[in-house]
PDB file of C-alpha atoms in Angstrom:
ATOM      1  CA  MET A  57     -20.315  -4.649  11.855  1.00 93.00           C
ATOM      2  CA  ALA A  58     -20.391  -1.177  12.948  1.00 97.00           C
ATOM      3  CA  THR A  59     -23.735   1.015  13.236  1.00 98.00           C
ATOM      4  CA  ILE A  60     -23.325   4.513  12.590  1.00 99.00           C
ATOM      5  CA  VAL A  61     -26.381   6.365  13.938  1.00 99.00           C
ATOM      6  CA  PHE A  62     -27.161   9.812  12.807  1.00 99.00           C
ATOM      7  CA  VAL A  63     -29.696  11.664  14.690  1.00 98.00           C
ATOM      8  CA  ILE A  64     -31.753  14.157  13.019  1.00 98.00           C
ATOM      9  CA  PRO A  65     -32.665  17.095  15.006  1.00 95.00           C
ATOM     10  CA  ASP A  66     -35.320  19.648  14.329  1.00 94.00           C
ATOM     11  CA  GLN A  67     -33.677  22.770  12.741  1.00 95.00           C
ATOM     12  CA  CYS A  68     -30.226  20.757  12.021  1.00 96.00           C
ATOM     13  CA  THR A  69     -27.970  22.173   9.426  1.00 95.00           C
ATOM     14  CA  LEU A  70     -27.954  20.199   5.995  1.00 97.00           C
ATOM     15  CA  LEU A  71     -24.134  19.943   5.334  1.00 96.00           C
ATOM     16  CA  ASP A  72     -23.462  19.026   8.834  1.00 97.00           C
ATOM     17  CA  LEU A  73     -25.739  15.880   8.350  1.00 98.00           C
ATOM     18  CA  ALA A  74     -25.195  15.197   4.692  1.00 97.00           C
ATOM     19  CA  GLY A  75     -21.369  15.505   4.789  1.00 97.00           C
ATOM     20  CA  PRO A  76     -20.533  12.785   7.001  1.00 98.00           C
ATOM     21  CA  VAL A  77     -23.369  10.589   5.811  1.00 98.00           C
ATOM     22  CA  GLN A  78     -21.784  10.506   2.473  1.00 98.00           C
ATOM     23  CA  VAL A  79     -18.316   9.904   3.777  1.00 98.00           C
ATOM     24  CA  PHE A  80     -19.714   6.974   5.681  1.00 98.00           C
ATOM     25  CA  GLU A  81     -21.524   5.661   2.858  1.00 98.00           C
ATOM     26  CA  GLU A  82     -18.795   5.758   0.651  1.00 98.00           C
ATOM     27  CA  ALA A  83     -16.511   3.893   3.135  1.00 97.00           C
ATOM     28  CA  ARG A  84     -19.421   1.258   3.097  1.00 97.00           C
ATOM     29  CA  ALA A  85     -19.323   0.986  -0.789  1.00 97.00           C
ATOM     30  CA  GLN A  86     -15.552   0.839  -0.264  1.00 93.00           C
ATOM     31  CA  GLY A  87     -15.886  -2.382   1.818  1.00 93.00           C
ATOM     32  CA  ALA A  88     -15.897  -1.112   5.323  1.00 95.00           C
ATOM     33  CA  PRO A  89     -18.190  -3.097   7.679  1.00 96.00           C
ATOM     34  CA  VAL A  90     -20.575  -0.604   8.498  1.00 98.00           C
ATOM     35  CA  VAL A  91     -24.621  -0.097   8.393  1.00 98.00           C
ATOM     36  CA  LEU A  92     -25.996   3.392   8.564  1.00 98.00           C
ATOM     37  CA  SER A  93     -29.085   4.234  10.636  1.00 98.00           C
ATOM     38  CA  TYR A  94     -31.001   7.384  11.285  1.00 98.00           C
ATOM     39  CA  VAL A  95     -33.142   8.472  14.428  1.00 98.00           C
ATOM     40  CA  HIS A  96     -34.929  11.195  16.002  1.00 97.00           C
ATOM     41  CA  TYR A  97     -36.063  12.355  19.232  1.00 95.00           C
ATOM     42  CA  GLN A  98     -38.189  14.972  18.414  1.00 93.00           C
ATOM     43  CA  PRO A  99     -41.884  15.312  17.195  1.00 89.00           C
ATOM     44  CA  GLN A 100     -40.769  16.837  13.804  1.00 88.00           C
ATOM     45  CA  ALA A 101     -37.605  17.253  11.917  1.00 92.00           C
ATOM     46  CA  VAL A 102     -37.052  20.022   9.736  1.00 94.00           C
ATOM     47  CA  SER A 103     -33.714  21.600   8.622  1.00 95.00           C
ATOM     48  CA  SER A 104     -32.677  24.819   9.077  1.00 94.00           C
ATOM     49  CA  ALA A 105     -33.033  25.285   5.459  1.00 95.00           C
ATOM     50  CA  GLY A 106     -37.064  24.316   5.430  1.00 96.00           C
ATOM     51  CA  LEU A 107     -36.216  20.790   4.054  1.00 96.00           C
ATOM     52  CA  ALA A 108     -38.338  18.005   6.023  1.00 95.00           C
ATOM     53  CA  PHE A 109     -37.077  14.781   6.509  1.00 95.00           C
ATOM     54  CA  ALA A 110     -39.115  11.708   6.061  1.00 94.00           C
ATOM     55  CA  PRO A 111     -40.124   9.874   9.420  1.00 94.00           C
ATOM     56  CA  VAL A 112     -37.524   7.920  10.964  1.00 96.00           C
ATOM     57  CA  PRO A 113     -37.256   5.537  13.962  1.00 97.00           C
ATOM     58  CA  HIS A 114     -37.184   6.666  17.559  1.00 97.00           C
ATOM     59  CA  PHE A 115     -33.558   6.698  19.153  1.00 98.00           C
ATOM     60  CA  ALA A 116     -34.869   4.303  21.797  1.00 96.00           C
ATOM     61  CA  THR A 117     -35.530   1.467  19.411  1.00 97.00           C
ATOM     62  CA  VAL A 118     -31.898   1.387  18.059  1.00 97.00           C
ATOM     63  CA  ALA A 119     -29.554  -1.118  19.915  1.00 96.00           C
ATOM     64  CA  LEU A 120     -26.081  -0.005  20.070  1.00 98.00           C
ATOM     65  CA  GLU A 121     -22.789  -1.359  21.616  1.00 97.00           C
ATOM     66  CA  ALA A 122     -19.098  -0.571  21.951  1.00 97.00           C
ATOM     67  CA  GLY A 123     -17.570   0.262  18.939  1.00 95.00           C
ATOM     68  CA  ASP A 124     -20.764   2.040  17.263  1.00 98.00           C
ATOM     69  CA  LEU A 125     -21.107   5.536  16.807  1.00 99.00           C
ATOM     70  CA  VAL A 126     -23.761   8.202  17.145  1.00 99.00           C
ATOM     71  CA  LEU A 127     -23.343  11.807  15.472  1.00 99.00           C
ATOM     72  CA  ILE A 128     -25.529  14.646  16.133  1.00 98.00           C
ATOM     73  CA  PRO A 129     -25.304  17.398  13.355  1.00 98.00           C
ATOM     74  CA  GLY A 130     -25.209  21.113  14.199  1.00 96.00           C
ATOM     75  CA  ILE A 131     -28.257  22.859  14.815  1.00 94.00           C
ATOM     76  CA  ALA A 132     -29.571  26.636  14.241  1.00 90.00           C
ATOM     77  CA  ASP A 133     -28.970  29.115  16.943  1.00 82.00           C
ATOM     78  CA  GLU A 134     -32.426  29.436  18.243  1.00 74.00           C
ATOM     79  CA  SER A 135     -32.874  25.738  19.095  1.00 76.00           C
ATOM     80  CA  LEU A 136     -29.522  25.137  20.818  1.00 84.00           C
ATOM     81  CA  PRO A 137     -29.990  23.679  24.095  1.00 82.00           C
ATOM     82  CA  SER A 138     -28.472  24.520  27.263  1.00 73.00           C
ATOM     83  CA  THR A 139     -29.330  22.111  30.052  1.00 67.00           C
ATOM     84  CA  GLU A 140     -30.909  18.817  29.956  1.00 57.00           C
ATOM     85  CA  GLU A 141     -33.750  20.096  32.055  1.00 60.00           C
ATOM     86  CA  GLU A 142     -35.052  22.166  29.240  1.00 69.00           C
ATOM     87  CA  ALA A 143     -36.582  19.320  27.299  1.00 81.00           C
ATOM     88  CA  TYR A 144     -36.171  15.744  26.101  1.00 91.00           C
ATOM     89  CA  PRO A 145     -34.324  14.171  29.322  1.00 92.00           C
ATOM     90  CA  GLU A 146     -34.955  10.593  27.982  1.00 95.00           C
ATOM     91  CA  PHE A 147     -32.851  11.342  25.114  1.00 96.00           C
ATOM     92  CA  TYR A 148     -29.971  13.020  27.167  1.00 95.00           C
ATOM     93  CA  ALA A 149     -30.046   9.949  29.394  1.00 96.00           C
ATOM     94  CA  TRP A 150     -29.779   7.724  26.305  1.00 97.00           C
ATOM     95  CA  LEU A 151     -26.581   9.572  25.362  1.00 97.00           C
ATOM     96  CA  ARG A 152     -25.125   9.092  28.711  1.00 97.00           C
ATOM     97  CA  THR A 153     -25.780   5.442  28.831  1.00 98.00           C
ATOM     98  CA  LEU A 154     -24.406   4.930  25.375  1.00 98.00           C
ATOM     99  CA  ALA A 155     -21.284   6.829  26.633  1.00 98.00           C
ATOM    100  CA  LYS A 156     -20.587   4.368  29.416  1.00 98.00           C
ATOM    101  CA  ARG A 157     -21.354   1.376  27.104  1.00 98.00           C
ATOM    102  CA  GLY A 158     -18.487   2.444  25.058  1.00 97.00           C
ATOM    103  CA  VAL A 159     -20.212   3.746  22.015  1.00 98.00           C
ATOM    104  CA  GLY A 160     -18.471   6.880  20.365  1.00 98.00           C
ATOM    105  CA  LEU A 161     -20.511  10.096  20.536  1.00 99.00           C
ATOM    106  CA  CYS A 162     -19.784  12.511  17.881  1.00 98.00           C
ATOM    107  CA  ALA A 163     -20.969  16.082  17.418  1.00 98.00           C
ATOM    108  CA  VAL A 164     -20.337  18.401  14.365  1.00 97.00           C
ATOM    109  CA  CYS A 165     -20.634  22.107  14.805  1.00 96.00           C
ATOM    110  CA  THR A 166     -23.421  23.394  17.281  1.00 96.00           C
ATOM    111  CA  GLY A 167     -24.220  19.535  17.702  1.00 96.00           C
ATOM    112  CA  ALA A 168     -21.603  19.855  20.622  1.00 97.00           C
ATOM    113  CA  PHE A 169     -24.298  21.906  22.699  1.00 96.00           C
ATOM    114  CA  VAL A 170     -26.448  18.448  22.606  1.00 96.00           C
ATOM    115  CA  LEU A 171     -23.576  16.458  23.969  1.00 97.00           C
ATOM    116  CA  GLY A 172     -23.159  19.493  26.464  1.00 95.00           C
ATOM    117  CA  ALA A 173     -26.734  19.366  27.612  1.00 94.00           C
ATOM    118  CA  ALA A 174     -26.402  15.699  28.372  1.00 95.00           C
ATOM    119  CA  GLY A 175     -23.309  16.384  30.328  1.00 95.00           C
ATOM    120  CA  LEU A 176     -20.911  14.715  28.060  1.00 97.00           C
ATOM    121  CA  LEU A 177     -18.644  17.661  27.766  1.00 98.00           C
ATOM    122  CA  ARG A 178     -17.753  18.305  31.647  1.00 97.00           C
ATOM    123  CA  GLY A 179     -13.963  17.758  32.437  1.00 98.00           C
ATOM    124  CA  ARG A 180     -13.505  17.045  28.390  1.00 98.00           C
ATOM    125  CA  ALA A 181     -11.819  19.149  25.747  1.00 97.00           C
ATOM    126  CA  CYS A 182     -13.982  19.799  22.871  1.00 97.00           C
ATOM    127  CA  THR A 183     -14.429  22.444  20.072  1.00 96.00           C
ATOM    128  CA  THR A 184     -17.400  23.736  17.689  1.00 96.00           C
ATOM    129  CA  HIS A 185     -18.049  26.519  14.941  1.00 94.00           C
ATOM    130  CA  TRP A 186     -15.859  29.626  15.594  1.00 92.00           C
ATOM    131  CA  GLN A 187     -18.962  31.562  16.239  1.00 93.00           C
ATOM    132  CA  HIS A 188     -20.101  29.680  19.266  1.00 95.00           C
ATOM    133  CA  VAL A 189     -16.674  28.729  21.003  1.00 95.00           C
ATOM    134  CA  GLY A 190     -17.469  31.349  23.454  1.00 95.00           C
ATOM    135  CA  ALA A 191     -21.040  30.690  23.867  1.00 95.00           C
ATOM    136  CA  LEU A 192     -20.091  26.828  24.355  1.00 96.00           C
ATOM    137  CA  GLN A 193     -17.642  27.456  26.933  1.00 96.00           C
ATOM    138  CA  HIS A 194     -20.207  29.769  28.879  1.00 95.00           C
ATOM    139  CA  ALA A 195     -22.962  27.299  28.849  1.00 94.00           C
ATOM    140  CA  PHE A 196     -20.592  24.245  29.774  1.00 96.00           C
ATOM    141  CA  PRO A 197     -18.270  25.981  32.013  1.00 96.00           C
ATOM    142  CA  GLU A 198     -16.668  22.482  33.197  1.00 97.00           C
ATOM    143  CA  SER A 199     -15.680  21.874  29.572  1.00 97.00           C
ATOM    144  CA  ARG A 200     -12.503  23.170  27.790  1.00 97.00           C
ATOM    145  CA  VAL A 201     -13.450  24.371  24.526  1.00 97.00           C
ATOM    146  CA  LEU A 202     -10.621  24.707  22.034  1.00 95.00           C
ATOM    147  CA  ALA A 203     -10.696  27.134  19.182  1.00 90.00           C
ATOM    148  CA  ASP A 204      -8.997  26.802  15.979  1.00 82.00           C
ATOM    149  CA  ARG A 205      -9.234  23.003  15.715  1.00 87.00           C
ATOM    150  CA  LEU A 206     -10.901  21.154  13.133  1.00 88.00           C
ATOM    151  CA  PHE A 207     -12.041  18.403  15.519  1.00 91.00           C
ATOM    152  CA  VAL A 208     -11.309  17.200  19.012  1.00 94.00           C
ATOM    153  CA  HIS A 209     -11.454  13.743  20.288  1.00 94.00           C
ATOM    154  CA  ASP A 210     -11.297  13.191  24.094  1.00 96.00           C
ATOM    155  CA  ARG A 211     -12.420   9.809  25.758  1.00 95.00           C
ATOM    156  CA  GLY A 212     -14.883   8.704  23.118  1.00 96.00           C
ATOM    157  CA  VAL A 213     -16.552  11.908  22.880  1.00 98.00           C
ATOM    158  CA  TYR A 214     -15.751  13.701  19.418  1.00 97.00           C
ATOM    159  CA  THR A 215     -16.421  17.205  18.308  1.00 97.00           C
ATOM    160  CA  SER A 216     -15.822  19.245  15.256  1.00 95.00           C
ATOM    161  CA  ALA A 217     -15.605  22.870  13.918  1.00 92.00           C
ATOM    162  CA  GLY A 218     -18.298  24.086  11.937  1.00 83.00           C
ATOM    163  CA  ILE A 219     -20.344  22.788   8.675  1.00 82.00           C
ATOM    164  CA  ALA A 220     -17.401  21.455   6.283  1.00 88.00           C
ATOM    165  CA  ALA A 221     -15.583  20.208   9.202  1.00 91.00           C
ATOM    166  CA  GLY A 222     -17.872  17.655   9.990  1.00 94.00           C
ATOM    167  CA  ILE A 223     -16.404  15.859   6.690  1.00 94.00           C
ATOM    168  CA  ASP A 224     -13.058  15.942   8.045  1.00 91.00           C
ATOM    169  CA  LEU A 225     -14.043  14.750  11.371  1.00 95.00           C
ATOM    170  CA  ALA A 226     -16.141  11.775   9.512  1.00 96.00           C
ATOM    171  CA  LEU A 227     -12.616  10.962   7.352  1.00 94.00           C
ATOM    172  CA  ALA A 228     -10.808  10.806  10.627  1.00 90.00           C
ATOM    173  CA  LEU A 229     -13.598   8.526  12.388  1.00 95.00           C
ATOM    174  CA  VAL A 230     -13.080   6.128   9.211  1.00 94.00           C
ATOM    175  CA  GLU A 231      -9.153   6.327   9.355  1.00 88.00           C
ATOM    176  CA  GLU A 232      -9.247   5.283  13.063  1.00 88.00           C
ATOM    177  CA  ARG A 233     -11.555   2.318  12.164  1.00 91.00           C
ATOM    178  CA  PHE A 234     -10.491   1.116   8.974  1.00 89.00           C
ATOM    179  CA  GLY A 235      -7.057   2.827   8.185  1.00 82.00           C
ATOM    180  CA  ALA A 236      -5.500   5.141   6.209  1.00 79.00           C
ATOM    181  CA  LEU A 237      -5.680   3.258   2.677  1.00 82.00           C
ATOM    182  CA  LEU A 238      -9.225   2.995   2.878  1.00 88.00           C
ATOM    183  CA  THR A 239      -9.800   6.698   4.047  1.00 89.00           C
ATOM    184  CA  TYR A 240      -7.619   7.728   1.181  1.00 84.00           C
ATOM    185  CA  ARG A 241      -9.915   5.860  -1.548  1.00 87.00           C
ATOM    186  CA  VAL A 242     -12.790   7.686   0.326  1.00 93.00           C
ATOM    187  CA  SER A 243     -11.501  11.078   0.000  1.00 88.00           C
ATOM    188  CA  ARG A 244     -10.443  10.746  -3.617  1.00 84.00           C
ATOM    189  CA  ARG A 245     -13.658   9.267  -4.601  1.00 88.00           C
ATOM    190  CA  LEU A 246     -15.520  12.112  -3.252  1.00 89.00           C
ATOM    191  CA  VAL A 247     -12.933  14.742  -4.545  1.00 81.00           C
ATOM    192  CA  LEU A 248     -11.870  15.869  -1.325  1.00 80.00           C
ATOM    193  CA  TYR A 249      -8.575  16.748   0.488  1.00 69.00           C
ATOM    194  CA  TYR A 250      -8.349  15.201   3.818  1.00 66.00           C
ATOM    195  CA  ARG A 251      -7.247  17.771   6.182  1.00 62.00           C
ATOM    196  CA  ARG A 252      -6.023  16.181   9.251  1.00 57.00           C
ATOM    197  CA  ASN A 253      -6.202  17.781  12.702  1.00 57.00           C
ATOM    198  CA  GLY A 254      -3.381  19.930  13.602  1.00 44.00           C
ATOM    199  CA  LEU A 255      -2.274  17.628  16.507  1.00 46.00           C
ATOM    200  CA  HIS A 256      -2.442  14.570  14.549  1.00 42.00           C
ATOM    201  CA  GLY A 257       0.926  12.714  15.374  1.00 36.00           C
ATOM    202  CA  GLN A 258       0.947  10.636  12.198  1.00 41.00           C
ATOM    203  CA  VAL A 259       1.671  11.819   8.491  1.00 52.00           C
ATOM    204  CA  SER A 260      -0.224   9.993   6.039  1.00 68.00           C
ATOM    205  CA  VAL A 261       1.681   8.411   3.144  1.00 78.00           C
ATOM    206  CA  TYR A 262      -1.049   7.988   1.126  1.00 77.00           C
ATOM    207  CA  LEU A 263      -1.322  12.090   1.104  1.00 76.00           C
ATOM    208  CA  ASP A 264       2.480  12.651   1.092  1.00 80.00           C
ATOM    209  CA  HIS A 265       4.202  13.300  -2.270  1.00 90.00           C
ATOM    210  CA  ARG A 266       0.874  14.420  -3.799  1.00 86.00           C
ATOM    211  CA  ASN A 267       1.304  18.120  -3.729  1.00 83.00           C
ATOM    212  CA  HIS A 268       1.619  18.559  -7.290  1.00 89.00           C
ATOM    213  CA  LEU A 269      -0.020  19.126 -10.418  1.00 89.00           C
ATOM    214  CA  HIS A 270       1.106  16.689 -12.766  1.00 95.00           C
ATOM    215  CA  PRO A 271      -1.506  14.418 -14.039  1.00 94.00           C
ATOM    216  CA  GLY A 272       0.540  11.623 -15.172  1.00 96.00           C
ATOM    217  CA  VAL A 273       2.636  11.315 -11.958  1.00 96.00           C
ATOM    218  CA  HIS A 274      -0.922  11.512 -10.008  1.00 93.00           C
ATOM    219  CA  LEU A 275      -2.377   8.647 -12.559  1.00 94.00           C
ATOM    220  CA  THR A 276       0.765   6.419 -11.722  1.00 97.00           C
ATOM    221  CA  GLN A 277       0.470   7.074  -7.915  1.00 94.00           C
ATOM    222  CA  ASP A 278      -3.302   6.060  -8.074  1.00 90.00           C
ATOM    223  CA  TYR A 279      -2.371   2.797  -9.999  1.00 94.00           C
ATOM    224  CA  LEU A 280       0.104   1.976  -7.520  1.00 95.00           C
ATOM    225  CA  LEU A 281      -2.421   2.437  -4.804  1.00 91.00           C
ATOM    226  CA  ASP A 282      -5.065   0.602  -6.573  1.00 88.00           C
ATOM    227  CA  HIS A 283      -2.687  -2.492  -7.431  1.00 93.00           C
ATOM    228  CA  LEU A 284      -0.773  -3.102  -4.367  1.00 93.00           C
ATOM    229  CA  ALA A 285      -0.564  -6.839  -4.770  1.00 93.00           C
ATOM    230  CA  GLU A 286       0.661  -6.694  -8.445  1.00 92.00           C
ATOM    231  CA  ASN A 287       3.658  -4.709  -7.736  1.00 87.00           C
ATOM    232  CA  PRO A 288       3.464  -3.204 -11.646  1.00 95.00           C
ATOM    233  CA  THR A 289       6.312  -2.916 -13.651  1.00 96.00           C
ATOM    234  CA  LEU A 290       7.714   0.372 -15.180  1.00 98.00           C
ATOM    235  CA  GLU A 291       6.162  -0.377 -18.410  1.00 98.00           C
ATOM    236  CA  VAL A 292       2.820  -0.747 -17.170  1.00 98.00           C
ATOM    237  CA  LEU A 293       3.293   2.484 -14.891  1.00 98.00           C
ATOM    238  CA  ALA A 294       4.345   4.284 -18.244  1.00 98.00           C
ATOM    239  CA  ALA A 295       1.493   3.138 -20.224  1.00 98.00           C
ATOM    240  CA  VAL A 296      -0.690   4.384 -17.594  1.00 97.00           C
ATOM    241  CA  ALA A 297       1.090   7.640 -17.695  1.00 98.00           C
ATOM    242  CA  HIS A 298       1.044   7.963 -21.314  1.00 97.00           C
ATOM    243  CA  CYS A 299       4.840   8.512 -21.537  1.00 98.00           C
ATOM    244  CA  SER A 300       8.180   6.449 -21.862  1.00 98.00           C
ATOM    245  CA  PRO A 301       9.394   4.631 -18.857  1.00 98.00           C
ATOM    246  CA  ARG A 302      12.571   6.961 -18.914  1.00 98.00           C
ATOM    247  CA  THR A 303      10.395  10.056 -18.898  1.00 98.00           C
ATOM    248  CA  LEU A 304       8.338   8.669 -16.363  1.00 98.00           C
ATOM    249  CA  THR A 305      10.969   8.038 -14.136  1.00 98.00           C
ATOM    250  CA  ARG A 306      12.699  11.477 -14.472  1.00 98.00           C
ATOM    251  CA  LEU A 307       8.855  13.256 -13.932  1.00 98.00           C
ATOM    252  CA  PHE A 308       7.940  11.074 -10.902  1.00 98.00           C
ATOM    253  CA  ARG A 309      11.218  12.196  -9.082  1.00 98.00           C
ATOM    254  CA  GLN A 310      10.877  15.403 -10.181  1.00 98.00           C
ATOM    255  CA  HIS A 311       7.329  16.031  -9.130  1.00 96.00           C
ATOM    256  CA  ALA A 312       6.722  13.310  -6.409  1.00 96.00           C
ATOM    257  CA  GLY A 313      10.019  14.090  -4.713  1.00 96.00           C
ATOM    258  CA  LEU A 314      11.056  10.544  -4.547  1.00 97.00           C
ATOM    259  CA  THR A 315      11.883   7.359  -6.894  1.00 98.00           C
ATOM    260  CA  ILE A 316       8.895   5.093  -8.378  1.00 98.00           C
ATOM    261  CA  ASN A 317      10.349   2.346  -6.127  1.00 97.00           C
ATOM    262  CA  GLU A 318      10.614   4.395  -2.894  1.00 96.00           C
ATOM    263  CA  PHE A 319       6.639   5.388  -3.081  1.00 96.00           C
ATOM    264  CA  SER A 320       5.664   1.770  -3.959  1.00 96.00           C
ATOM    265  CA  THR A 321       7.503   0.451  -1.061  1.00 94.00           C
ATOM    266  CA  LYS A 322       6.081   3.235   1.147  1.00 93.00           C
ATOM    267  CA  ILE A 323       2.462   2.684   0.338  1.00 92.00           C
ATOM    268  CA  ARG A 324       2.545  -1.227   0.404  1.00 93.00           C
ATOM    269  CA  THR A 325       4.484  -0.998   3.710  1.00 92.00           C
ATOM    270  CA  GLU A 326       1.628   1.338   5.074  1.00 87.00           C
ATOM    271  CA  ALA A 327      -0.968  -0.727   3.899  1.00 88.00           C
ATOM    272  CA  ALA A 328       0.571  -3.876   5.528  1.00 90.00           C
ATOM    273  CA  ARG A 329       0.952  -2.276   8.920  1.00 86.00           C
ATOM    274  CA  THR A 330      -2.829  -1.371   8.987  1.00 80.00           C
ATOM    275  CA  LEU A 331      -3.765  -4.985   7.874  1.00 84.00           C
ATOM    276  CA  VAL A 332      -1.551  -6.437  10.767  1.00 85.00           C
ATOM    277  CA  ALA A 333      -3.336  -4.172  13.216  1.00 76.00           C
ATOM    278  CA  THR A 334      -6.698  -4.413  12.176  1.00 68.00           C
ATOM    279  CA  SER A 335      -7.292  -7.483   9.763  1.00 72.00           C
ATOM    280  CA  GLY A 336      -6.328 -10.608  11.567  1.00 78.00           C
ATOM    281  CA  LEU A 337      -4.917 -12.117   8.267  1.00 87.00           C
ATOM    282  CA  THR A 338      -2.013 -14.230   8.378  1.00 93.00           C
ATOM    283  CA  ARG A 339       1.566 -12.588   7.685  1.00 93.00           C
ATOM    284  CA  GLN A 340       1.737 -14.686   4.343  1.00 95.00           C
ATOM    285  CA  ALA A 341      -1.819 -13.475   3.329  1.00 94.00           C
ATOM    286  CA  ILE A 342      -1.033  -9.712   3.862  1.00 94.00           C
ATOM    287  CA  ALA A 343       2.385 -10.118   2.022  1.00 94.00           C
ATOM    288  CA  GLU A 344       0.392 -11.424  -0.911  1.00 94.00           C
ATOM    289  CA  ARG A 345      -2.082  -9.013  -0.451  1.00 93.00           C
ATOM    290  CA  CYS A 346       0.522  -5.825  -0.450  1.00 94.00           C
ATOM    291  CA  GLY A 347       2.875  -7.113  -3.183  1.00 94.00           C
ATOM    292  CA  PHE A 348       5.883  -8.831  -1.143  1.00 94.00           C
ATOM    293  CA  ARG A 349       7.753 -11.971  -1.989  1.00 91.00           C
ATOM    294  CA  ASP A 350       7.171 -13.365   1.478  1.00 91.00           C
ATOM    295  CA  PRO A 351       6.280 -12.652   5.052  1.00 91.00           C
ATOM    296  CA  ARG A 352      10.181 -12.027   5.783  1.00 92.00           C
ATOM    297  CA  GLN A 353      10.641  -9.416   3.161  1.00 92.00           C
ATOM    298  CA  LEU A 354       7.377  -7.966   4.879  1.00 90.00           C
ATOM    299  CA  GLN A 355       8.522  -8.159   8.291  1.00 90.00           C
ATOM    300  CA  ARG A 356      12.192  -6.731   7.504  1.00 91.00           C
ATOM    301  CA  LEU A 357      10.259  -3.526   5.775  1.00 86.00           C
ATOM    302  CA  LEU A 358       7.952  -3.204   8.811  1.00 86.00           C
ATOM    303  CA  ALA A 359      10.704  -3.264  11.289  1.00 86.00           C
ATOM    304  CA  ARG A 360      12.713  -0.641   9.164  1.00 83.00           C
ATOM    305  CA  ALA A 361       9.773   1.667   8.937  1.00 69.00           C
ATOM    306  CA  VAL A 362       9.226   1.776  12.700  1.00 60.00           C
TER     307      VAL A 362
END
């Protein structure tokens, strides 16, 4: 069970906090083994929009270990720190201790200045809101601030661009820990399009072949994703899409760019690959969960997909 701690600083930007919170809460609802927690390090916490937060525990009361995450939202310009000597040295020391322990440290937007004040951007690549790229580089010259990036990960430290990019970072963190299928389901539930980082080396089978506007084909693709173990027949899928099997076969190829069987095989193989890497289940159990006849068929498809 991983703990996701959200730091609530004074003058934080609401969407920087609420966006990632909602992503992880939905991941939890979809079965991800996470616990969400909230902490403070200042006497009060009022958002930059004037919304006051209820009291939350002090950061020092939370026990974290490797694999947990701490996320710091953006802060209004006038409240940005530049050096750890300015204030709250105990909090910055806590962040450094967590980094050494293997806890992931994440910053949305200008939250990167907090990580910089803790000395955690030194020698690392990072990013922030486009309006603050120059200021971040000036404040922390030993960092390497990258512009035009949704998010950057460098040795356990995650930073993202402004505001809504925190949602993209949160989705990337969910995928990193719990796989692409759960991430797809989270983004679909939240009516989000998952924009991966431009340097991400892996395409997502769950997003491929979805760049079309045909509702019946989308319904079919959603049904296949939600019924991996069943391997539904063409007749069942046609009923889902409210058309004949022949029409669905034609429409699917026309709009998705591949056959129904090809799409089904791709998503079941990718789901199996994720389970092999993360679940500890036997090959027999994975084959059954992903709709394959037996482990031998699964192994052949995994080998072919490499």
